[in-house]
Short mmCIF file of N, CA and C in Angstrom, two decimals:
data_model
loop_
_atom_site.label_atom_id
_atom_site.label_comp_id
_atom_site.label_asym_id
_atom_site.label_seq_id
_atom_site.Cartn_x
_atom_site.Cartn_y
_atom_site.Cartn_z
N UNK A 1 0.85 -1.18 0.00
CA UNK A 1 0.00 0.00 0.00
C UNK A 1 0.88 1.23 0.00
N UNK A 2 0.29 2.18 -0.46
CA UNK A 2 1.07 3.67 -0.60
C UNK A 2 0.23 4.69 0.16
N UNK A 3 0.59 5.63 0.58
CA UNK A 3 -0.23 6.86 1.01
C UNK A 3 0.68 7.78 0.93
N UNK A 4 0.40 9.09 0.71
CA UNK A 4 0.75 10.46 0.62
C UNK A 4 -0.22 11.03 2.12
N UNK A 5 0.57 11.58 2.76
CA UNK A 5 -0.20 12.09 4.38
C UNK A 5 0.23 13.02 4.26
N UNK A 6 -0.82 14.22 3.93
CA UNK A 6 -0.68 15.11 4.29
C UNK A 6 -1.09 15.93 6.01
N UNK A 7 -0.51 17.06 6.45
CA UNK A 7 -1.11 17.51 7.59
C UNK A 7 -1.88 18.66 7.09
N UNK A 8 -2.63 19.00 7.57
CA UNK A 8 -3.41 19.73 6.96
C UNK A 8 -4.57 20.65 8.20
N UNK A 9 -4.93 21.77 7.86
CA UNK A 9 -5.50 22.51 8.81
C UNK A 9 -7.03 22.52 8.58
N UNK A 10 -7.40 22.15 7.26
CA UNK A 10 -8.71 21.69 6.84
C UNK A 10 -8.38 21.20 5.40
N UNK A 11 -9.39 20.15 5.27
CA UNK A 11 -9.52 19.19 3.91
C UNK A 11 -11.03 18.95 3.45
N UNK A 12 -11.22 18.85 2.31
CA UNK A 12 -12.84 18.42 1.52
C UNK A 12 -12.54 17.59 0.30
N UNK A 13 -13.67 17.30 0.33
CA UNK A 13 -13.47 16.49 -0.76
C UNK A 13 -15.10 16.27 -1.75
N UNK A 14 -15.20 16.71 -2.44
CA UNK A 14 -16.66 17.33 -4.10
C UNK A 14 -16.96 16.10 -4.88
N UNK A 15 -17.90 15.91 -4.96
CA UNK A 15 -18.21 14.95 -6.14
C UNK A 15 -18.91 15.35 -6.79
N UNK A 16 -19.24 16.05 -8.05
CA UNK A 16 -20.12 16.61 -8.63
C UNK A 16 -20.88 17.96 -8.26
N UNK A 17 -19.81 18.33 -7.46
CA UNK A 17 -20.67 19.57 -7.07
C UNK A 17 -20.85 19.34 -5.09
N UNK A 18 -20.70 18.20 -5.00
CA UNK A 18 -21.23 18.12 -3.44
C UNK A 18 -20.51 17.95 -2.54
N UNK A 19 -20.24 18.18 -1.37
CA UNK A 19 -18.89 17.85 -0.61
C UNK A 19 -19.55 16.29 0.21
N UNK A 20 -18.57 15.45 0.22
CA UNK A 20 -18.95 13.77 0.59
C UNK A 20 -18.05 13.63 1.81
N UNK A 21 -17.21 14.59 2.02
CA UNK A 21 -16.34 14.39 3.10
C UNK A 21 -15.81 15.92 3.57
N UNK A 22 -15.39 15.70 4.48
CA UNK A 22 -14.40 16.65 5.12
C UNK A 22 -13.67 17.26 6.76
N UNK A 23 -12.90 17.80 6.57
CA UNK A 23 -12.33 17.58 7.93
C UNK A 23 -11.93 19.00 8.86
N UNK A 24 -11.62 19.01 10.21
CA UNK A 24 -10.20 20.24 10.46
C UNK A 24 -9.18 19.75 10.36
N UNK A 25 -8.43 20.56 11.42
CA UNK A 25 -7.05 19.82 11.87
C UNK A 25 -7.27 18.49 11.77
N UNK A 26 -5.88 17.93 11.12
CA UNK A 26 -5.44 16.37 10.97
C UNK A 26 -4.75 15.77 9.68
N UNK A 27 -5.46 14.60 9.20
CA UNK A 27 -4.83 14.44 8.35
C UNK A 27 -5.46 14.06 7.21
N UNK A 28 -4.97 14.25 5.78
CA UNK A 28 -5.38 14.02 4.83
C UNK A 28 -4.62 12.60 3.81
N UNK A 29 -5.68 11.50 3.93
CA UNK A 29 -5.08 10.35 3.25
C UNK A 29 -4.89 10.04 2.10
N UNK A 30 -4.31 10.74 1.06
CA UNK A 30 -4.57 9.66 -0.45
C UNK A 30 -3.84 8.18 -0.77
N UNK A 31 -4.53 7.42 -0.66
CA UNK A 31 -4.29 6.05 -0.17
C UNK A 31 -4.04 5.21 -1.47
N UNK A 32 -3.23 4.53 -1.70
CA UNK A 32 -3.25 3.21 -2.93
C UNK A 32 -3.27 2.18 -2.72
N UNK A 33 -3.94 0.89 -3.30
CA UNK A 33 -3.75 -0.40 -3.10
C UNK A 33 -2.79 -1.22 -4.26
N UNK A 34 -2.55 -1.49 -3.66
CA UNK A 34 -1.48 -2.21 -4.86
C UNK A 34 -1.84 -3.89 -4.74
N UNK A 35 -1.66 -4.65 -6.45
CA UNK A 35 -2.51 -6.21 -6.89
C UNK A 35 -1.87 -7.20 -5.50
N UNK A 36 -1.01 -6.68 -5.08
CA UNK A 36 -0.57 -7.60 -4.22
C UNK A 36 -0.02 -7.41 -2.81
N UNK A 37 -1.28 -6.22 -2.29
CA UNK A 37 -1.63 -5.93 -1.07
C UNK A 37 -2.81 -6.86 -0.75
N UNK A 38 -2.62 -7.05 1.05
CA UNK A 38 -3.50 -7.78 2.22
C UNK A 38 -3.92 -6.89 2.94
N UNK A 39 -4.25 -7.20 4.04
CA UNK A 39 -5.11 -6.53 5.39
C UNK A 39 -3.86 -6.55 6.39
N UNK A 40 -2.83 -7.06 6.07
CA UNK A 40 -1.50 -6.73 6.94
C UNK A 40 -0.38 -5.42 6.85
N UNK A 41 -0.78 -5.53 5.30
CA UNK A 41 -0.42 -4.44 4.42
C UNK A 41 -1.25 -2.57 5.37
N UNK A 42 -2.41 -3.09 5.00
CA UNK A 42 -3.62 -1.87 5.80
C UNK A 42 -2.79 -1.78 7.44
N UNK A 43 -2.75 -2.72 8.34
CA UNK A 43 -2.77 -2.78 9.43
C UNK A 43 -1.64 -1.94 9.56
N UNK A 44 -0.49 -2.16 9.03
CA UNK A 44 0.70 -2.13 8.98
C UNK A 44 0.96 -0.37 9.11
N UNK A 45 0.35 -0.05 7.56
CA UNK A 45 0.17 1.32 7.20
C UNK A 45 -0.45 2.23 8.27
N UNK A 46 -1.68 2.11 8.00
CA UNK A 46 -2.31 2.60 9.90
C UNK A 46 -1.80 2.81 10.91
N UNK A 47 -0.90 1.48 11.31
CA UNK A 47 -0.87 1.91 12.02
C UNK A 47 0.79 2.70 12.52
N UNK A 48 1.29 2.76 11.39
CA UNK A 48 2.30 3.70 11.15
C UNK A 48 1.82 5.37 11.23
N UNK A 49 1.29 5.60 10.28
CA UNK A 49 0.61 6.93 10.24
C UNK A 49 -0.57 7.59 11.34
N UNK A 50 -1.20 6.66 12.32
CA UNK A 50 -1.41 6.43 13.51
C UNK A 50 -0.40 7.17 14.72
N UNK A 51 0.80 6.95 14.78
CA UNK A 51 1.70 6.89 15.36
C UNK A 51 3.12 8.38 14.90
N UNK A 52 2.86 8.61 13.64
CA UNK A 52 3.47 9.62 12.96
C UNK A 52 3.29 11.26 13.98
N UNK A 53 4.32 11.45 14.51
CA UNK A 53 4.67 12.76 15.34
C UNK A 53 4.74 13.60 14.44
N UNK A 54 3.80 13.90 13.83
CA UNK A 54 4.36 15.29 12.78
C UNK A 54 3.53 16.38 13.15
N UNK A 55 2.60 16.46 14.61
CA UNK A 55 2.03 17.79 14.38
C UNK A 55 2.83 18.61 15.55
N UNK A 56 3.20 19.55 15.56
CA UNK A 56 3.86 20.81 16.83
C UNK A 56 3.52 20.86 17.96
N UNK A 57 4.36 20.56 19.32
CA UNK A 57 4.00 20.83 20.48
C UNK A 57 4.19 22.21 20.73
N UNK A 58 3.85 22.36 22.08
CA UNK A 58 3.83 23.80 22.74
C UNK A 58 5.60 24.24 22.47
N UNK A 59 6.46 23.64 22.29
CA UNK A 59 7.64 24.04 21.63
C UNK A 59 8.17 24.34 20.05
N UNK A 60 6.93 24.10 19.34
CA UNK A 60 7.24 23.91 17.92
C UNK A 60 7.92 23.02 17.35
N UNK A 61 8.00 21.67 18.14
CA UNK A 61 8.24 20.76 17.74
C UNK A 61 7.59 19.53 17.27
N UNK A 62 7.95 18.70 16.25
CA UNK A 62 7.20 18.31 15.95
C UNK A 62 7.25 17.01 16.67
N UNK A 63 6.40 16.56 17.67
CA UNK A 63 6.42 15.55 18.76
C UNK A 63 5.17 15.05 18.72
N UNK A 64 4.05 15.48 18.66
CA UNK A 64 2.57 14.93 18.79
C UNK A 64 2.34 13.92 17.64
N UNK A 65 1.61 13.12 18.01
CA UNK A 65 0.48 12.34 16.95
C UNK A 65 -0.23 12.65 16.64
N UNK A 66 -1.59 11.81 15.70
CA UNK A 66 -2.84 12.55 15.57
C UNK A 66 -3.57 12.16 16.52
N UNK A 67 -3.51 11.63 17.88
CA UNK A 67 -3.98 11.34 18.47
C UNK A 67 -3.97 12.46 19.61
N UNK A 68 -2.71 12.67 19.95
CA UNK A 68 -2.43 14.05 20.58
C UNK A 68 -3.12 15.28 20.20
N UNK A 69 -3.30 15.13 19.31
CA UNK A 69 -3.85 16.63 18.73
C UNK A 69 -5.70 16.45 18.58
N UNK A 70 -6.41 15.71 18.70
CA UNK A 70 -7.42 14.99 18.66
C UNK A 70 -7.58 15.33 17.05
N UNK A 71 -7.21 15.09 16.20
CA UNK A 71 -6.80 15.15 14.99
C UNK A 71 -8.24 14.74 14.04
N UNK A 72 -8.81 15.24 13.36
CA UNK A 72 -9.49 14.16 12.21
C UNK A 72 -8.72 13.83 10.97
N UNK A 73 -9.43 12.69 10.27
CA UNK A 73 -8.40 11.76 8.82
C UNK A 73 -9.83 11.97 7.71
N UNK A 74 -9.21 12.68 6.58
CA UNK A 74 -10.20 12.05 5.59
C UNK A 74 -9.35 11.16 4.51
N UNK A 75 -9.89 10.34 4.23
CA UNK A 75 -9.01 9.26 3.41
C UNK A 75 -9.83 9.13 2.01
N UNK A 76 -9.08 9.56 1.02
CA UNK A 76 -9.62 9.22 -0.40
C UNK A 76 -8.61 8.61 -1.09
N UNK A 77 -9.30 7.46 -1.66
CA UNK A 77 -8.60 6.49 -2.81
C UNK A 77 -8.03 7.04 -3.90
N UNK A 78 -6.46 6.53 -4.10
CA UNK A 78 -6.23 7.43 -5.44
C UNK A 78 -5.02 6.15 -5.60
N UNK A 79 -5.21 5.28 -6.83
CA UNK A 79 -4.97 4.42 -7.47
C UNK A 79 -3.88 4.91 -8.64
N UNK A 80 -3.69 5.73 -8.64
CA UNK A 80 -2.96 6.84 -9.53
C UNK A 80 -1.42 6.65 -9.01
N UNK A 81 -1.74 6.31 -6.96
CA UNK A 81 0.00 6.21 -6.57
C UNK A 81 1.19 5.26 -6.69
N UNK A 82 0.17 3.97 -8.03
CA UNK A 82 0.66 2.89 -8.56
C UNK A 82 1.33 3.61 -9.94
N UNK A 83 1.06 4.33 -10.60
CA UNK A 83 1.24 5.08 -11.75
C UNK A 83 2.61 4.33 -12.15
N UNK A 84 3.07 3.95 -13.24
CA UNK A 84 4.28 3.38 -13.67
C UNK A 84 4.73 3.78 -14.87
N UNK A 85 5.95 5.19 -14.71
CA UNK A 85 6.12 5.76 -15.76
C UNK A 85 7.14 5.41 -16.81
N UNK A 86 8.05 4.50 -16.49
CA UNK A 86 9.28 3.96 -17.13
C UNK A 86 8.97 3.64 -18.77
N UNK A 87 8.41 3.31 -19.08
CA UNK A 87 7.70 3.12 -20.46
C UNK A 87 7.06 4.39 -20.96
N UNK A 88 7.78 4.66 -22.02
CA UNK A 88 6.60 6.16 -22.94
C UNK A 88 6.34 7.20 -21.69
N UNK A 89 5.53 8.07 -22.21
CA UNK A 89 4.88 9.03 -21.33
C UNK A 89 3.34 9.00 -20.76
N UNK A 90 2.75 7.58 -21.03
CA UNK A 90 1.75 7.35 -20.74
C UNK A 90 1.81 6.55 -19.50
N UNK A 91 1.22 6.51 -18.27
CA UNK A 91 1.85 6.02 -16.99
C UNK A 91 0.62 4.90 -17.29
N UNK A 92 1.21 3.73 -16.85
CA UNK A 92 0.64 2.04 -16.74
C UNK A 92 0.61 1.94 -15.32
N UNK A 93 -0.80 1.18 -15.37
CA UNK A 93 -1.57 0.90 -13.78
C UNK A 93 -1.35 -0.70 -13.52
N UNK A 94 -0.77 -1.12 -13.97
CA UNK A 94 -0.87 -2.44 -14.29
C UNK A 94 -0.15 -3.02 -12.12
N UNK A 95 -0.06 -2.45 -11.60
CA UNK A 95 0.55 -2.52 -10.40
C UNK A 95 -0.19 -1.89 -9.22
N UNK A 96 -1.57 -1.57 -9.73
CA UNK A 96 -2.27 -1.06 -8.57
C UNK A 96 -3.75 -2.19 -8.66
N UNK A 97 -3.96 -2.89 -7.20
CA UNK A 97 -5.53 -3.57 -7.09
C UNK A 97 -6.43 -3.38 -8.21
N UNK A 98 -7.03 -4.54 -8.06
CA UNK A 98 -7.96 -4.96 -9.07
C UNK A 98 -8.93 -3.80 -8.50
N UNK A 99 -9.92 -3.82 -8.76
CA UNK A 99 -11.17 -2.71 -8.39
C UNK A 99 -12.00 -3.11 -6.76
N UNK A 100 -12.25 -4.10 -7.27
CA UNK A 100 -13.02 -4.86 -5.99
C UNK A 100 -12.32 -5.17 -5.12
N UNK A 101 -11.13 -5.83 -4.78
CA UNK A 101 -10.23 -6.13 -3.75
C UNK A 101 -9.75 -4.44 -3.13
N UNK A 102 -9.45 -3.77 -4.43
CA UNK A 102 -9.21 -2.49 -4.05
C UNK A 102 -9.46 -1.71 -2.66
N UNK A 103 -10.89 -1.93 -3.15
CA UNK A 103 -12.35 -1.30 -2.57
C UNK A 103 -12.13 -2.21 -1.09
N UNK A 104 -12.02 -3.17 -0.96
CA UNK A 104 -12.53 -3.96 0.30
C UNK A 104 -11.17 -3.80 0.76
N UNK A 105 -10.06 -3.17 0.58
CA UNK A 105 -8.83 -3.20 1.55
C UNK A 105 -9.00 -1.36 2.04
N UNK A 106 -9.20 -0.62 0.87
CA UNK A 106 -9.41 0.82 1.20
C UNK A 106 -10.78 0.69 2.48
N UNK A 107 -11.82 -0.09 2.22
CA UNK A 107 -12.58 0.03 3.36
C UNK A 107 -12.21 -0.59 4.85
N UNK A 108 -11.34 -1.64 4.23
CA UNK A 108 -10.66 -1.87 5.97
C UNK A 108 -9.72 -0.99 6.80
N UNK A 109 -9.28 -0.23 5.87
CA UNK A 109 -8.38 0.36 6.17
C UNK A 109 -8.78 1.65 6.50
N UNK A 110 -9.71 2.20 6.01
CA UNK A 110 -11.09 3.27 6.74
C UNK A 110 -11.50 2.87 8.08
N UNK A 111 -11.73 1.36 8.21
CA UNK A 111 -12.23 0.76 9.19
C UNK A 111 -11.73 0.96 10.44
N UNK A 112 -10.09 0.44 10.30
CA UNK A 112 -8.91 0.51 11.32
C UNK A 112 -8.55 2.16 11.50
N UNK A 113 -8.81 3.29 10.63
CA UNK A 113 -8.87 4.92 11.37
C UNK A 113 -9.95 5.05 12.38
N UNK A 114 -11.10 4.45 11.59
CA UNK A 114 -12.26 4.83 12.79
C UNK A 114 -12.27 3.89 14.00
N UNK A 115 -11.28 3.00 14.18
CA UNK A 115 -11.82 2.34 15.50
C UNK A 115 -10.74 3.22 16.27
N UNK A 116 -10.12 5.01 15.83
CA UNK A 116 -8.78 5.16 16.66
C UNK A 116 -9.09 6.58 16.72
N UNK A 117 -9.89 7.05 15.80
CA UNK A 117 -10.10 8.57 15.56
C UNK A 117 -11.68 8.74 15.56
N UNK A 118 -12.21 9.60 16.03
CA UNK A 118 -13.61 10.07 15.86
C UNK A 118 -13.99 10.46 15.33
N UNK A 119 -13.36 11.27 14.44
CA UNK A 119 -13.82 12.17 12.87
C UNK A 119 -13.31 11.49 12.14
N UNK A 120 -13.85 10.31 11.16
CA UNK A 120 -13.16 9.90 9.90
C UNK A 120 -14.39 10.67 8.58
N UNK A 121 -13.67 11.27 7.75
CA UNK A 121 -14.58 10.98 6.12
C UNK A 121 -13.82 10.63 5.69
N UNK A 122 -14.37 10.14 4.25
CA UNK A 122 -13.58 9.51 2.91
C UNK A 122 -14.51 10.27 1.47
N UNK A 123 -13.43 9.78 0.79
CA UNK A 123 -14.24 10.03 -0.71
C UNK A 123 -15.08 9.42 -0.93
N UNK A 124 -15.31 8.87 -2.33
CA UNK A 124 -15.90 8.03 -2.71
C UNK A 124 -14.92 7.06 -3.70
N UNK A 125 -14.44 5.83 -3.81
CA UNK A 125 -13.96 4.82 -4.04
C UNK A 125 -14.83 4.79 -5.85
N UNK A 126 -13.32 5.11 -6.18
CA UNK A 126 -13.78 5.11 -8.02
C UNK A 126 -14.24 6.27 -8.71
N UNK A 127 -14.58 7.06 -8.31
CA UNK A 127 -15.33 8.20 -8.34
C UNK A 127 -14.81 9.44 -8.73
N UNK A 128 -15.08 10.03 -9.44
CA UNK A 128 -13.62 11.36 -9.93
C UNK A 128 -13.96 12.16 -8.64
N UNK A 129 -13.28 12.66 -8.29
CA UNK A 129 -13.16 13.34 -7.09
C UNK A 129 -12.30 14.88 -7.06
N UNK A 130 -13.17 16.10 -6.27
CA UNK A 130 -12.61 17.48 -6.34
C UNK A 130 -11.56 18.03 -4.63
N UNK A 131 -10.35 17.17 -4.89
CA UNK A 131 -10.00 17.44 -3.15
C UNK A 131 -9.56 18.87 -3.09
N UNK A 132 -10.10 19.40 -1.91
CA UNK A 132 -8.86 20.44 -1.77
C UNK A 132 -8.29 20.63 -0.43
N UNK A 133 -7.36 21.38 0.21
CA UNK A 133 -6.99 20.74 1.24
C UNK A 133 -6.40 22.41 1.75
N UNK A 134 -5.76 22.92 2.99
CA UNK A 134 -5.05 23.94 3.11
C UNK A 134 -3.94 23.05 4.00
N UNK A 135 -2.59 22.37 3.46
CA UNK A 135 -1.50 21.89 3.77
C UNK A 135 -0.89 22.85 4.99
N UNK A 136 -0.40 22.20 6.43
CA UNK A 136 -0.14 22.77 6.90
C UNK A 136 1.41 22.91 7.22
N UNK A 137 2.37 23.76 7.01
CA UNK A 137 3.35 23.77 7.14
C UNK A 137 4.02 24.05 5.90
N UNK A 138 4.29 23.73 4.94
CA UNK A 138 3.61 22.59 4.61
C UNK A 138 4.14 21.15 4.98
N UNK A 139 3.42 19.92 5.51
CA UNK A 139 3.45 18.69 5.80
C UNK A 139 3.25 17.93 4.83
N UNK A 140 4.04 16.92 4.08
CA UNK A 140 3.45 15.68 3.11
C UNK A 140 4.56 14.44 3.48
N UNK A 141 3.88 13.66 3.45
CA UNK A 141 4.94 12.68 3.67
C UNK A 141 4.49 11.10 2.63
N UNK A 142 5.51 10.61 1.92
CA UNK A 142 5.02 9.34 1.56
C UNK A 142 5.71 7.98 1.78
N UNK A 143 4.57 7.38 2.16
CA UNK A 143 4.38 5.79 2.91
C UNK A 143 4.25 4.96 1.77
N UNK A 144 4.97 3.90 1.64
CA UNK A 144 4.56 2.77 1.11
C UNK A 144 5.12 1.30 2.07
N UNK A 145 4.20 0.54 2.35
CA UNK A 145 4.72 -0.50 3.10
C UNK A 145 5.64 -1.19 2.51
N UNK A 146 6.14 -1.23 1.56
CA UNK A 146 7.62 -1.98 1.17
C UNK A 146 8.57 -1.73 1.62
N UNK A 147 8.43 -0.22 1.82
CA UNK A 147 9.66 0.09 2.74
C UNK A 147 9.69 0.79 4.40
N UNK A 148 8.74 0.06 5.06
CA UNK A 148 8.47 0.02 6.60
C UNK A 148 8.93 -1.12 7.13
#
């Protein structure tokens, strides 16, 4: 699995015009599954980014969790972080989850934020999607469990 975590001071997320999610302070998930991710894979990830000290204590340091901070997560699917550009200029997906397995690891993995955080949204899974976010710091960081 991959994620891009952003920190962020508020996040949304539009589908046609409508907002389906959104957050304050915390964090912002764009999440990937990759054909040959599990639920160990999810666990794994979580609970890394779970645990991630990146927001500022009363020293300006960056020491807190999102737990510390009572933080909310919105997590939207973006299958895009499989992208494989080595060939031409056309990027091949051929390395990101099938659709359906996709879907049922991105929802476990929704699953395992909300049994830890109280504010979860998400996107919508497949769905063109309008995020916007106000990055704080700015904060981005990227996760992929291959190399945790």
């Amino acid at each position: 699995m991959r994620a891009v975590v952003q920190r962020v001071t508020k996040a949304q997320v539009d589908i046609a015009g409508e907002t389906v999610g959104s957050i304050g302070r915390g964090l912002l998930i764009l999440l990937g599954v990759g054909h040959e991710d599990t639920e160990a894979q999810a666990d794994k990830l979580w609970g890394k980014i779970s645990r991630l000290r990146i927001f500022e204590d009363a020293d300006g340091k960056t020491n807190l969790s999102l737990a510390d901070v009572q933080g909310e997560v919105l997590v939207v699917s973006q299958f895009t972080l499989y992208a494989n550009c080595k060939k031409g200029n056309r990027p091949s997906f051929t390395e990101a989850g099938a659709p359906d397995e996709a879907n049922r690891l991105y929802e476990y993995f929704v699953d395992l934020a909300r049994r830890d955080v109280p504010h979860v949204d998400t996107g919508r899974f497949a769905a063109y999607m309008d995020v916007s976010l106000s990055n704080d710091g700015p904060f981005t960081i990227v996760l992929d469990t291959d190399a945790l």
